mmCIF file of C-alpha atoms and ligand atoms in Angstrom:
data_model
loop_
_atom_site.group_PDB
_atom_site.id
_atom_site.type_symbol
_atom_site.label_atom_id
_atom_site.label_comp_id
_atom_site.label_asym_id
_atom_site.label_seq_id
_atom_site.Cartn_x
_atom_site.Cartn_y
_atom_site.Cartn_z
ATOM 1 C CA UNK X 242 -23.639 -19.857 42.308
ATOM 2 C CA UNK X 243 -22.776 -16.993 44.677
ATOM 3 C CA UNK X 244 -21.434 -16.457 48.190
ATOM 4 C CA UNK X 245 -24.964 -15.568 49.282
ATOM 5 C CA UNK X 246 -26.122 -19.039 48.159
ATOM 6 C CA UNK X 247 -23.523 -20.621 50.466
ATOM 7 C CA UNK X 248 -24.648 -18.274 53.232
ATOM 8 C CA UNK X 249 -28.269 -19.368 52.849
ATOM 9 C CA UNK X 250 -27.344 -23.063 52.820
ATOM 10 C CA UNK X 251 -25.066 -22.634 55.838
ATOM 11 C CA UNK X 252 -27.720 -20.909 57.874
ATOM 12 C CA UNK X 253 -29.966 -23.945 57.488
ATOM 13 C CA UNK X 254 -27.437 -26.281 59.128
ATOM 14 C CA UNK X 255 -25.585 -24.168 61.705
ATOM 15 C CA UNK X 256 -26.708 -23.962 65.332
ATOM 16 C CA UNK X 257 -28.304 -20.498 65.999
ATOM 17 C CA UNK X 258 -25.775 -19.433 68.678
ATOM 18 C CA UNK X 259 -22.893 -20.397 66.410
ATOM 19 C CA UNK X 260 -24.588 -18.549 63.552
ATOM 20 C CA UNK X 261 -24.740 -15.396 65.710
ATOM 21 C CA UNK X 262 -21.047 -15.832 66.601
ATOM 22 C CA UNK X 263 -20.126 -16.067 62.912
ATOM 23 C CA UNK X 264 -22.388 -13.402 61.482
ATOM 24 C CA UNK X 265 -22.322 -10.929 64.327
ATOM 25 C CA UNK X 266 -20.249 -7.845 64.983
ATOM 26 C CA UNK X 267 -19.555 -5.562 67.924
ATOM 27 C CA UNK X 268 -22.343 -3.598 69.608
ATOM 28 C CA UNK X 269 -24.821 -2.082 67.140
ATOM 29 C CA UNK X 270 -22.876 -3.545 64.174
ATOM 30 C CA UNK X 271 -22.344 -0.173 62.497
ATOM 31 C CA UNK X 272 -18.881 -1.097 61.273
ATOM 32 C CA UNK X 273 -20.056 -4.516 60.123
ATOM 33 C CA UNK X 274 -22.690 -2.816 57.933
ATOM 34 C CA UNK X 275 -20.239 -0.087 56.867
ATOM 35 C CA UNK X 276 -17.783 -2.707 55.562
ATOM 36 C CA UNK X 277 -20.391 -3.996 53.126
ATOM 37 C CA UNK X 278 -21.838 -0.600 52.205
ATOM 38 C CA UNK X 279 -18.398 0.870 51.412
ATOM 39 C CA UNK X 280 -18.107 -1.155 48.195
ATOM 40 C CA UNK X 281 -21.277 0.390 46.854
ATOM 41 C CA UNK X 282 -19.764 3.848 47.022
ATOM 42 C CA UNK X 283 -17.272 2.939 44.296
ATOM 43 C CA UNK X 284 -18.005 2.463 40.627
ATOM 44 C CA UNK X 285 -15.756 0.776 38.077
ATOM 45 C CA UNK X 286 -14.229 2.471 35.000
ATOM 46 C CA UNK X 287 -13.981 -0.235 32.348
ATOM 47 C CA UNK X 288 -11.476 0.087 29.492
ATOM 48 C CA UNK X 289 -12.145 -1.594 26.143
ATOM 49 C CA UNK X 290 -10.248 -3.216 23.246
ATOM 50 C CA UNK X 291 -7.370 -4.401 25.457
ATOM 51 C CA UNK X 292 -7.208 -8.155 24.523
ATOM 52 C CA UNK X 293 -8.761 -9.943 27.448
ATOM 53 C CA UNK X 294 -8.623 -13.378 25.798
ATOM 54 C CA UNK X 295 -6.495 -14.582 28.728
ATOM 55 C CA UNK X 296 -7.092 -13.396 32.272
ATOM 56 C CA UNK X 297 -4.453 -14.160 34.896
ATOM 57 C CA UNK X 298 -5.319 -14.053 38.606
ATOM 58 C CA UNK X 299 -2.030 -15.538 39.884
ATOM 59 C CA UNK X 300 -0.137 -13.583 42.533
ATOM 60 C CA UNK X 301 3.028 -14.055 44.609
ATOM 61 C CA UNK X 302 3.498 -13.062 48.232
ATOM 62 C CA UNK X 303 6.709 -13.748 50.194
ATOM 63 C CA UNK X 304 7.997 -15.886 47.341
ATOM 64 C CA UNK X 305 4.983 -18.220 47.184
ATOM 65 C CA UNK X 306 2.696 -18.217 44.165
ATOM 66 C CA UNK X 307 -1.070 -18.508 44.563
ATOM 67 C CA UNK X 308 -3.525 -19.116 41.738
ATOM 68 C CA UNK X 309 -5.835 -16.473 43.161
ATOM 69 C CA UNK X 310 -5.519 -13.255 45.158
ATOM 70 C CA UNK X 311 -8.629 -14.342 47.105
ATOM 71 C CA UNK X 312 -7.579 -16.070 50.332
ATOM 72 C CA UNK X 313 -9.026 -17.254 53.636
ATOM 73 C CA UNK X 314 -8.804 -14.905 56.656
ATOM 74 C CA UNK X 315 -8.125 -16.401 60.084
ATOM 75 C CA UNK X 316 -11.334 -17.473 61.804
ATOM 76 C CA UNK X 317 -11.535 -19.453 65.022
ATOM 77 C CA UNK X 318 -12.955 -22.936 65.626
ATOM 78 C CA UNK X 319 -13.903 -24.352 62.214
ATOM 79 C CA UNK X 320 -15.143 -27.525 63.916
ATOM 80 C CA UNK X 321 -18.148 -25.502 65.107
ATOM 81 C CA UNK X 322 -19.517 -25.940 61.571
ATOM 82 C CA UNK X 323 -17.813 -29.062 60.193
ATOM 83 C CA UNK X 324 -16.452 -32.184 61.891
ATOM 84 C CA UNK X 325 -13.168 -32.072 60.005
ATOM 85 C CA UNK X 326 -12.776 -28.366 60.698
ATOM 86 C CA UNK X 327 -9.596 -26.660 59.462
ATOM 87 C CA UNK X 328 -8.371 -29.848 57.782
ATOM 88 C CA UNK X 329 -11.304 -29.576 55.373
ATOM 89 C CA UNK X 330 -10.716 -25.836 54.948
ATOM 90 C CA UNK X 331 -7.058 -26.515 54.087
ATOM 91 C CA UNK X 332 -8.057 -29.082 51.465
ATOM 92 C CA UNK X 333 -10.601 -26.704 49.941
ATOM 93 C CA UNK X 334 -8.205 -23.736 49.899
ATOM 94 C CA UNK X 335 -5.486 -25.962 48.437
ATOM 95 C CA UNK X 336 -7.755 -27.161 45.629
ATOM 96 C CA UNK X 337 -8.513 -23.523 44.781
ATOM 97 C CA UNK X 338 -4.816 -22.546 44.978
ATOM 98 C CA UNK X 339 -5.576 -20.020 47.716
ATOM 99 C CA UNK X 340 -3.775 -18.808 50.825
ATOM 100 C CA UNK X 341 -5.253 -20.040 54.117
ATOM 101 C CA UNK X 342 -4.439 -18.067 57.267
ATOM 102 C CA UNK X 343 -4.998 -20.469 60.164
ATOM 103 C CA UNK X 344 -6.346 -19.010 63.425
ATOM 104 C CA UNK X 345 -4.415 -19.596 66.616
ATOM 105 C CA UNK X 346 -7.823 -20.800 67.857
ATOM 106 C CA UNK X 347 -7.970 -23.525 65.221
ATOM 107 C CA UNK X 348 -9.818 -26.635 66.333
ATOM 108 C CA UNK X 349 -7.403 -29.016 64.549
ATOM 109 C CA UNK X 350 -3.670 -29.306 65.171
ATOM 110 C CA UNK X 351 -1.268 -27.221 63.094
ATOM 111 C CA UNK X 352 0.380 -30.457 61.974
ATOM 112 C CA UNK X 353 -2.887 -32.047 60.776
ATOM 113 C CA UNK X 354 -3.797 -28.853 58.915
ATOM 114 C CA UNK X 355 -0.351 -28.666 57.296
ATOM 115 C CA UNK X 356 -0.678 -32.313 56.270
ATOM 116 C CA UNK X 357 -3.894 -31.534 54.370
ATOM 117 C CA UNK X 358 -2.723 -28.286 52.771
ATOM 118 C CA UNK X 359 -2.200 -28.020 49.030
ATOM 119 C CA UNK X 360 -1.270 -24.337 49.036
ATOM 120 C CA UNK X 361 0.363 -21.818 51.354
ATOM 121 C CA UNK X 362 -0.555 -21.580 55.028
ATOM 122 C CA UNK X 363 0.174 -18.726 57.396
ATOM 123 C CA UNK X 364 -0.400 -18.847 61.160
ATOM 124 C CA UNK X 365 -2.270 -16.072 62.956
ATOM 125 C CA UNK X 366 -1.406 -15.258 66.573
ATOM 126 C CA UNK X 367 -2.805 -13.185 69.366
ATOM 127 C CA UNK X 368 -0.329 -11.790 71.871
ATOM 128 C CA UNK X 369 -0.832 -14.002 74.926
ATOM 129 C CA UNK X 370 0.328 -12.988 78.399
ATOM 130 C CA UNK X 371 2.123 -16.326 78.580
ATOM 131 C CA UNK X 372 4.894 -15.743 76.102
ATOM 132 C CA UNK X 373 6.015 -19.355 76.314
ATOM 133 C CA UNK X 374 2.691 -20.245 74.645
ATOM 134 C CA UNK X 375 3.539 -17.876 71.778
ATOM 135 C CA UNK X 376 7.130 -19.058 71.540
ATOM 136 C CA UNK X 377 5.942 -22.667 71.313
ATOM 137 C CA UNK X 378 3.441 -21.857 68.560
ATOM 138 C CA UNK X 379 6.041 -19.923 66.552
ATOM 139 C CA UNK X 380 8.388 -22.899 66.662
ATOM 140 C CA UNK X 381 5.683 -25.372 65.680
ATOM 141 C CA UNK X 382 4.521 -23.149 62.818
ATOM 142 C CA UNK X 383 8.021 -23.031 61.334
ATOM 143 C CA UNK X 384 8.492 -26.789 61.758
ATOM 144 C CA UNK X 385 5.131 -27.512 60.085
ATOM 145 C CA UNK X 386 6.021 -25.351 57.076
ATOM 146 C CA UNK X 387 3.818 -22.309 57.661
ATOM 147 C CA UNK X 388 4.994 -19.430 55.462
ATOM 148 C CA UNK X 389 4.343 -16.383 57.669
ATOM 149 C CA UNK X 390 3.020 -15.245 61.034
ATOM 150 C CA UNK X 391 0.028 -12.910 61.214
ATOM 151 C CA UNK X 392 -0.140 -10.999 64.470
ATOM 152 C CA UNK X 393 -3.607 -9.576 65.053
ATOM 153 C CA UNK X 394 -3.231 -6.199 66.738
ATOM 154 C CA UNK X 395 -6.812 -4.918 66.903
ATOM 155 C CA UNK X 396 -7.916 -7.091 69.810
ATOM 156 C CA UNK X 397 -6.309 -6.144 73.141
ATOM 157 C CA UNK X 398 -9.821 -7.042 74.316
ATOM 158 C CA UNK X 399 -12.624 -8.758 72.440
ATOM 159 C CA UNK X 400 -15.309 -6.369 71.150
ATOM 160 C CA UNK X 401 -18.636 -6.225 72.942
ATOM 161 C CA UNK X 402 -20.593 -8.550 70.719
ATOM 162 C CA UNK X 403 -24.116 -8.211 71.967
ATOM 163 C CA UNK X 404 -25.356 -11.333 70.248
ATOM 164 C CA UNK X 405 -22.715 -13.504 71.954
ATOM 165 C CA UNK X 406 -23.259 -11.788 75.307
ATOM 166 C CA UNK X 407 -27.032 -12.312 75.175
ATOM 167 C CA UNK X 408 -26.534 -15.921 74.108
ATOM 168 C CA UNK X 409 -23.954 -16.540 76.840
ATOM 169 C CA UNK X 410 -21.928 -17.908 73.958
ATOM 170 C CA UNK X 411 -19.350 -20.554 74.857
ATOM 171 C CA UNK X 412 -17.421 -23.104 72.829
ATOM 172 C CA UNK X 413 -19.372 -26.307 73.282
ATOM 173 C CA UNK X 414 -19.204 -30.024 72.668
ATOM 174 C CA UNK X 415 -15.814 -31.478 71.847
ATOM 175 C CA UNK X 416 -14.663 -28.391 69.938
ATOM 176 C CA UNK X 417 -11.515 -26.825 71.389
ATOM 177 C CA UNK X 418 -8.497 -24.701 70.540
ATOM 178 C CA UNK X 419 -6.287 -27.772 70.439
ATOM 179 C CA UNK X 420 -3.031 -25.951 69.700
ATOM 180 C CA UNK X 421 -3.071 -24.206 73.043
ATOM 181 C CA UNK X 422 -2.734 -25.811 76.458
ATOM 182 C CA UNK X 423 -6.215 -26.934 77.615
ATOM 183 C CA UNK X 424 -5.689 -25.261 80.995
ATOM 184 C CA UNK X 425 -5.190 -21.891 79.278
ATOM 185 C CA UNK X 426 -8.387 -22.396 77.272
ATOM 186 C CA UNK X 427 -10.726 -23.696 80.017
ATOM 187 C CA UNK X 428 -12.731 -20.449 80.284
ATOM 188 C CA UNK X 429 -13.916 -20.663 76.665
ATOM 189 C CA UNK X 430 -16.224 -23.544 77.609
ATOM 190 C CA UNK X 431 -17.967 -21.825 80.517
ATOM 191 C CA UNK X 432 -21.406 -20.540 79.505
ATOM 192 C CA UNK X 433 -22.904 -17.664 81.487
ATOM 193 C CA UNK X 434 -25.877 -15.570 80.340
ATOM 194 C CA UNK X 435 -24.923 -11.938 79.669
ATOM 195 C CA UNK X 436 -21.295 -12.828 79.027
ATOM 196 C CA UNK X 437 -19.363 -14.169 76.087
ATOM 197 C CA UNK X 438 -17.009 -16.918 77.207
ATOM 198 C CA UNK X 439 -14.503 -16.130 74.466
ATOM 199 C CA UNK X 440 -14.400 -12.486 75.574
ATOM 200 C CA UNK X 441 -13.873 -13.556 79.188
ATOM 201 C CA UNK X 442 -11.099 -15.847 78.096
ATOM 202 C CA UNK X 443 -9.411 -13.102 76.078
ATOM 203 C CA UNK X 444 -9.574 -10.693 79.028
ATOM 204 C CA UNK X 445 -7.730 -13.311 81.052
ATOM 205 C CA UNK X 446 -5.173 -14.483 78.522
ATOM 206 C CA UNK X 447 -4.411 -11.666 76.033
ATOM 207 C CA UNK X 448 -1.666 -9.193 76.908
ATOM 208 C CA UNK X 449 -3.221 -5.734 76.580
ATOM 209 C CA UNK X 450 0.059 -4.041 77.539
ATOM 210 C CA UNK X 451 1.974 -4.870 74.344
ATOM 211 C CA UNK X 452 3.370 -1.990 72.308
ATOM 212 C CA UNK X 453 5.392 -1.530 69.128
ATOM 213 C CA UNK X 454 8.554 -2.102 71.163
ATOM 214 C CA UNK X 455 7.482 -5.683 71.920
ATOM 215 C CA UNK X 456 7.574 -6.667 68.249
ATOM 216 C CA UNK X 457 11.336 -7.071 68.631
ATOM 217 C CA UNK X 458 10.676 -10.050 70.944
ATOM 218 C CA UNK X 459 8.750 -11.837 68.207
ATOM 219 C CA UNK X 460 11.248 -10.816 65.507
ATOM 220 C CA UNK X 461 14.071 -12.432 67.500
ATOM 221 C CA UNK X 462 12.220 -15.724 67.696
ATOM 222 C CA UNK X 463 11.460 -16.293 64.041
ATOM 223 C CA UNK X 464 12.810 -15.829 60.570
ATOM 224 C CA UNK X 465 9.281 -16.096 59.148
ATOM 225 C CA UNK X 466 7.749 -12.929 57.690
ATOM 226 C CA UNK X 467 5.654 -11.065 60.283
ATOM 227 C CA UNK X 468 2.369 -9.528 59.096
ATOM 228 C CA UNK X 469 0.285 -7.183 61.259
ATOM 229 C CA UNK X 470 -3.479 -7.604 60.936
ATOM 230 C CA UNK X 471 -5.842 -4.855 61.989
ATOM 231 C CA UNK X 472 -4.159 -1.675 60.684
ATOM 232 C CA UNK X 473 -6.619 1.110 59.732
ATOM 233 C CA UNK X 474 -4.559 4.309 59.685
ATOM 234 C CA UNK X 475 -1.623 5.848 57.825
ATOM 235 C CA UNK X 476 0.026 6.545 61.196
ATOM 236 C CA UNK X 477 0.084 2.885 62.183
ATOM 237 C CA UNK X 478 1.078 1.773 58.691
ATOM 238 C CA UNK X 479 4.138 4.040 58.892
ATOM 239 C CA UNK X 480 4.977 2.700 62.371
ATOM 240 C CA UNK X 481 4.609 -0.872 61.127
ATOM 241 C CA UNK X 482 7.075 -0.257 58.308
ATOM 242 C CA UNK X 483 9.441 1.586 60.673
ATOM 243 C CA UNK X 484 9.375 -1.436 63.019
ATOM 244 C CA UNK X 485 10.373 -3.767 60.240
ATOM 245 C CA UNK X 486 7.189 -5.769 59.740
ATOM 246 C CA UNK X 487 6.980 -7.655 56.457
ATOM 247 C CA UNK X 488 3.321 -7.102 55.612
ATOM 248 C CA UNK X 489 0.098 -5.391 56.672
ATOM 249 C CA UNK X 490 -3.520 -6.527 56.609
ATOM 250 C CA UNK X 491 -5.990 -3.659 56.512
ATOM 251 C CA UNK X 492 -8.869 -4.940 58.619
ATOM 252 C CA UNK X 493 -11.369 -3.967 61.288
ATOM 253 C CA UNK X 494 -11.831 -7.636 62.183
ATOM 254 C CA UNK X 495 -15.044 -7.876 60.204
ATOM 255 C CA UNK X 496 -16.709 -5.218 62.378
ATOM 256 C CA UNK X 497 -16.247 -7.396 65.471
ATOM 257 C CA UNK X 498 -13.977 -5.115 67.485
ATOM 258 C CA UNK X 499 -14.384 -1.307 67.664
ATOM 259 C CA UNK X 500 -17.949 -0.538 66.623
ATOM 260 C CA UNK X 501 -17.911 2.742 64.731
ATOM 261 C CA UNK X 502 -14.433 2.117 63.340
ATOM 262 C CA UNK X 503 -13.900 3.189 59.752
ATOM 263 C CA UNK X 504 -15.042 0.770 57.044
ATOM 264 C CA UNK X 505 -12.113 -1.375 56.034
ATOM 265 C CA UNK X 506 -12.292 -0.303 52.366
ATOM 266 C CA UNK X 507 -12.232 3.380 53.327
ATOM 267 C CA UNK X 508 -8.999 2.829 55.295
ATOM 268 C CA UNK X 509 -7.238 1.001 52.469
ATOM 269 C CA UNK X 510 -5.970 3.939 50.353
ATOM 270 C CA UNK X 511 -4.298 5.788 53.233
ATOM 271 C CA UNK X 512 -2.588 2.620 54.444
ATOM 272 C CA UNK X 513 -1.347 1.798 50.939
ATOM 273 C CA UNK X 514 -0.037 5.354 50.541
ATOM 274 C CA UNK X 515 1.772 5.246 53.892
ATOM 275 C CA UNK X 516 3.258 1.781 53.367
ATOM 276 C CA UNK X 517 4.351 2.711 49.849
ATOM 277 C CA UNK X 518 6.053 -0.134 48.086
ATOM 278 C CA UNK X 519 7.838 -1.154 51.308
ATOM 279 C CA UNK X 520 5.613 -4.098 52.223
ATOM 280 C CA UNK X 521 2.612 -5.914 50.728
ATOM 281 C CA UNK X 522 -0.735 -4.625 51.968
ATOM 282 C CA UNK X 523 -3.541 -7.189 52.161
ATOM 283 C CA UNK X 524 -7.184 -6.443 52.825
ATOM 284 C CA UNK X 525 -10.189 -7.984 54.526
ATOM 285 C CA UNK X 526 -13.710 -6.885 55.408
ATOM 286 C CA UNK X 527 -16.902 -7.235 53.444
ATOM 287 C CA UNK X 528 -15.585 -8.886 50.271
ATOM 288 C CA UNK X 529 -18.485 -10.978 49.003
ATOM 289 C CA UNK X 530 -18.082 -11.040 45.212
ATOM 290 C CA UNK X 531 -15.513 -10.687 42.480
ATOM 291 C CA UNK X 532 -16.235 -7.018 41.870
ATOM 292 C CA UNK X 533 -15.570 -6.307 45.574
ATOM 293 C CA UNK X 534 -12.217 -8.047 45.243
ATOM 294 C CA UNK X 535 -11.496 -6.030 42.090
ATOM 295 C CA UNK X 536 -12.245 -2.773 43.917
ATOM 296 C CA UNK X 537 -9.921 -3.590 46.827
ATOM 297 C CA UNK X 538 -7.145 -4.776 44.504
ATOM 298 C CA UNK X 539 -7.530 -1.568 42.453
ATOM 299 C CA UNK X 540 -7.144 0.483 45.646
ATOM 300 C CA UNK X 541 -3.797 -1.195 46.267
ATOM 301 C CA UNK X 542 -4.400 -4.503 48.073
ATOM 302 C CA UNK X 543 -2.060 -7.338 47.020
ATOM 303 C CA UNK X 544 -4.587 -9.947 48.162
ATOM 304 C CA UNK X 545 -8.066 -9.936 49.650
ATOM 305 C CA UNK X 546 -9.053 -12.309 52.434
ATOM 306 C CA UNK X 547 -12.535 -13.598 53.191
ATOM 307 C CA UNK X 548 -13.634 -14.203 56.786
ATOM 308 C CA UNK X 549 -17.256 -15.333 56.937
ATOM 309 C CA UNK X 550 -17.759 -16.673 53.383
ATOM 310 C CA UNK X 551 -15.353 -19.649 53.685
ATOM 311 C CA UNK X 552 -17.195 -20.625 56.873
ATOM 312 C CA UNK X 553 -20.433 -20.601 54.880
ATOM 313 C CA UNK X 554 -18.765 -22.830 52.291
ATOM 314 C CA UNK X 555 -17.408 -25.135 54.979
ATOM 315 C CA UNK X 556 -20.765 -25.437 56.755
ATOM 316 C CA UNK X 557 -22.658 -25.972 53.507
ATOM 317 C CA UNK X 558 -20.307 -28.458 51.872
ATOM 318 C CA UNK X 559 -17.081 -29.193 53.775
ATOM 319 C CA UNK X 560 -13.854 -28.992 51.755
ATOM 320 C CA UNK X 561 -15.843 -28.902 48.505
ATOM 321 C CA UNK X 562 -17.858 -25.977 49.809
ATOM 322 C CA UNK X 563 -14.697 -24.023 50.679
ATOM 323 C CA UNK X 564 -13.214 -24.808 47.281
ATOM 324 C CA UNK X 565 -16.472 -23.877 45.523
ATOM 325 C CA UNK X 566 -16.768 -20.588 47.372
ATOM 326 C CA UNK X 567 -13.158 -19.613 46.585
ATOM 327 C CA UNK X 568 -13.379 -20.723 42.953
ATOM 328 C CA UNK X 569 -16.647 -18.861 42.463
ATOM 329 C CA UNK X 570 -15.229 -15.639 43.888
ATOM 330 C CA UNK X 571 -12.083 -16.045 41.776
ATOM 331 C CA UNK X 572 -14.118 -16.708 38.614
ATOM 332 C CA UNK X 573 -16.203 -13.632 39.350
ATOM 333 C CA UNK X 574 -12.995 -11.624 39.756
ATOM 334 C CA UNK X 575 -11.566 -12.928 36.459
ATOM 335 C CA UNK X 576 -14.849 -12.110 34.761
ATOM 336 C CA UNK X 577 -14.826 -8.582 36.177
ATOM 337 C CA UNK X 578 -11.177 -8.113 35.139
ATOM 338 C CA UNK X 579 -12.071 -9.077 31.559
ATOM 339 C CA UNK X 580 -15.073 -6.771 31.435
ATOM 340 C CA UNK X 581 -13.008 -3.971 32.987
ATOM 341 C CA UNK X 582 -10.342 -4.441 30.308
ATOM 342 C CA UNK X 583 -7.575 -5.287 32.815
ATOM 343 C CA UNK X 584 -6.599 -8.928 32.296
ATOM 344 C CA UNK X 585 -3.645 -8.981 34.715
ATOM 345 C CA UNK X 586 -3.503 -8.056 38.405
ATOM 346 C CA UNK X 587 -0.569 -5.759 37.590
ATOM 347 C CA UNK X 588 -2.984 -3.701 35.428
ATOM 348 C CA UNK X 589 -5.152 -2.887 38.450
ATOM 349 C CA UNK X 590 -4.669 0.587 39.852
ATOM 350 C CA UNK X 591 -6.836 3.428 41.076
ATOM 351 C CA UNK X 592 -7.859 4.301 37.513
ATOM 352 C CA UNK X 593 -10.156 1.240 37.708
ATOM 353 C CA UNK X 594 -12.425 2.927 40.280
ATOM 354 C CA UNK X 595 -14.102 6.227 40.958
ATOM 355 C CA UNK X 596 -16.477 7.450 43.636
ATOM 356 C CA UNK X 597 -20.103 6.806 42.790
ATOM 357 C CA UNK X 598 -21.508 10.050 41.350
ATOM 358 C CA UNK X 599 -22.874 12.065 44.255
ATOM 359 C CA UNK X 600 -20.355 10.516 46.675
ATOM 360 C CA UNK X 601 -17.262 12.463 45.586
ATOM 361 C CA UNK X 602 -15.430 13.910 48.531
HETATM 362 C C1 LIG W 969 -16.318 -16.484 63.225
HETATM 363 C C2 LIG W 969 -15.133 -15.576 63.077
HETATM 364 C C3 LIG W 969 -13.974 -15.844 63.788
HETATM 365 C C4 LIG W 969 -12.866 -15.027 63.643
HETATM 366 N N1 LIG W 969 -11.723 -15.357 64.301
HETATM 367 C C5 LIG W 969 -10.619 -14.581 64.149
HETATM 368 C C6 LIG W 969 -9.405 -14.933 64.774
HETATM 369 O O1 LIG W 969 -9.287 -15.936 65.444
HETATM 370 N N2 LIG W 969 -8.351 -14.090 64.604
HETATM 371 C C7 LIG W 969 -8.425 -12.954 63.823
HETATM 372 O O2 LIG W 969 -7.444 -12.231 63.700
HETATM 373 N N3 LIG W 969 -9.561 -12.620 63.202
HETATM 374 C C8 LIG W 969 -10.651 -13.398 63.341
HETATM 375 N N4 LIG W 969 -11.796 -13.072 62.674
HETATM 376 C C9 LIG W 969 -11.808 -11.897 61.762
HETATM 377 C C10 LIG W 969 -11.418 -12.322 60.325
HETATM 378 O O3 LIG W 969 -10.072 -12.701 60.244
HETATM 379 C C11 LIG W 969 -11.605 -11.165 59.325
HETATM 380 O O4 LIG W 969 -10.879 -10.034 59.759
HETATM 381 C C12 LIG W 969 -13.045 -10.747 59.082
HETATM 382 O O5 LIG W 969 -13.950 -11.819 59.250
HETATM 383 C C13 LIG W 969 -13.137 -10.203 57.657
HETATM 384 O O6 LIG W 969 -14.389 -9.754 57.351
HETATM 385 P P1 LIG W 969 -15.493 -10.581 56.503
HETATM 386 O O7 LIG W 969 -16.036 -11.609 57.438
HETATM 387 O O8 LIG W 969 -16.466 -9.497 56.186
HETATM 388 O O9 LIG W 969 -14.829 -11.174 55.289
HETATM 389 C C14 LIG W 969 -12.921 -13.876 62.806
HETATM 390 C C15 LIG W 969 -14.094 -13.601 62.104
HETATM 391 C C16 LIG W 969 -15.197 -14.434 62.214
HETATM 392 C C17 LIG W 969 -16.429 -14.116 61.413
HETATM 393 C C1 LIG W 970 -12.145 -16.776 69.580
HETATM 394 C C2 LIG W 970 -12.187 -15.325 69.149
HETATM 395 C C3 LIG W 970 -11.380 -14.473 70.074
HETATM 396 C C4 LIG W 970 -11.734 -15.228 67.732
HETATM 397 C C5 LIG W 970 -11.924 -13.902 67.099
HETATM 398 O O1 LIG W 970 -11.000 -13.171 66.883
HETATM 399 C C6 LIG W 970 -13.232 -13.490 66.660
HETATM 400 O O2 LIG W 970 -14.208 -14.156 66.977
HETATM 401 O O3 LIG W 970 -13.326 -12.469 65.978
#
């Protein structure tokens, strides 16, 4: 019935180290908790007598129409929780009419995922030291019909995720980031207590020297829209627009990077104000129910993406679980829109929300 039901079912079937990898955040997980708590500091202002006999959740981004503004954020290695991995996620997202942002660390090939997709796919990238790896992925994404590139910019290093470090977390079994040269990925399989293998791998392979000026390199290589993921400030939103990016995702990586970073929802208004109408602003971090989605959309997000919940759906029920999770969240959103007296996404603006009494700033 709810995302928390999928979470409970998933926990029963997922290996404990993998569960910690999915659920965990950086260090003391302050930002992870803040992402969830932020929604509770807003209250909704319902309007009445507005004809809500039809509620429409359809939305267009970069010329593609989606049946729902609730999409799937990029998350690595879906085969850790389901044999079919991202192919099942693509089928589930397609059945729900939702955007699926595929992680560069997907455990199925881009071509297999594209073959299973029934709705739009975007490809997420990290900035690798080996630019030929990036160039190759950009070309393959375009050839496979991906609709945009999402460059994640909040991870020059991987956050200190204590759970993964204590577990000596490594990518096990036959799960692998199959879209990247196996030699580049070898470190991710090496388990060592006190260290996270994925963090060690990132330290080796991510380029921490990239700056705004380097975006031109990517721009030259693709005509696909470029979206920056991991923007939390008005300053960076303005720089993103000035550097010609096509979209922004407000995100703190689900509390997995800088512990103590601002809750994603609290960063949304200033980013929307700075980006103006120039580019679509998407949002992720802590969305667990339709009313959360409504709040973020009211604060200016064009779409909201879910990170952990689709993995719960996938673990609990494969493609059907992903579809069920996305449909449930979308139905909850439609329900909330009706009860709030705003039956179209275009009706959602800041008048829908107010600070919870006592929390006014
Ligand atoms: C298991 C897991 C793997 C993730 N992998 C990636 C990734 O490969 N690239 C990326 O940009 N973000 C990654 N993220 C972050 C998500 O895209 C997203 O920002 C975050 O999970 C949103 O918060 P939520 O989980 O509260 O919905 C990952 C998150 C999780 C939980
Ligand atoms: C393999 C990881 C680097 C993927 C990621 O971004 C994450 O776990 O948050």
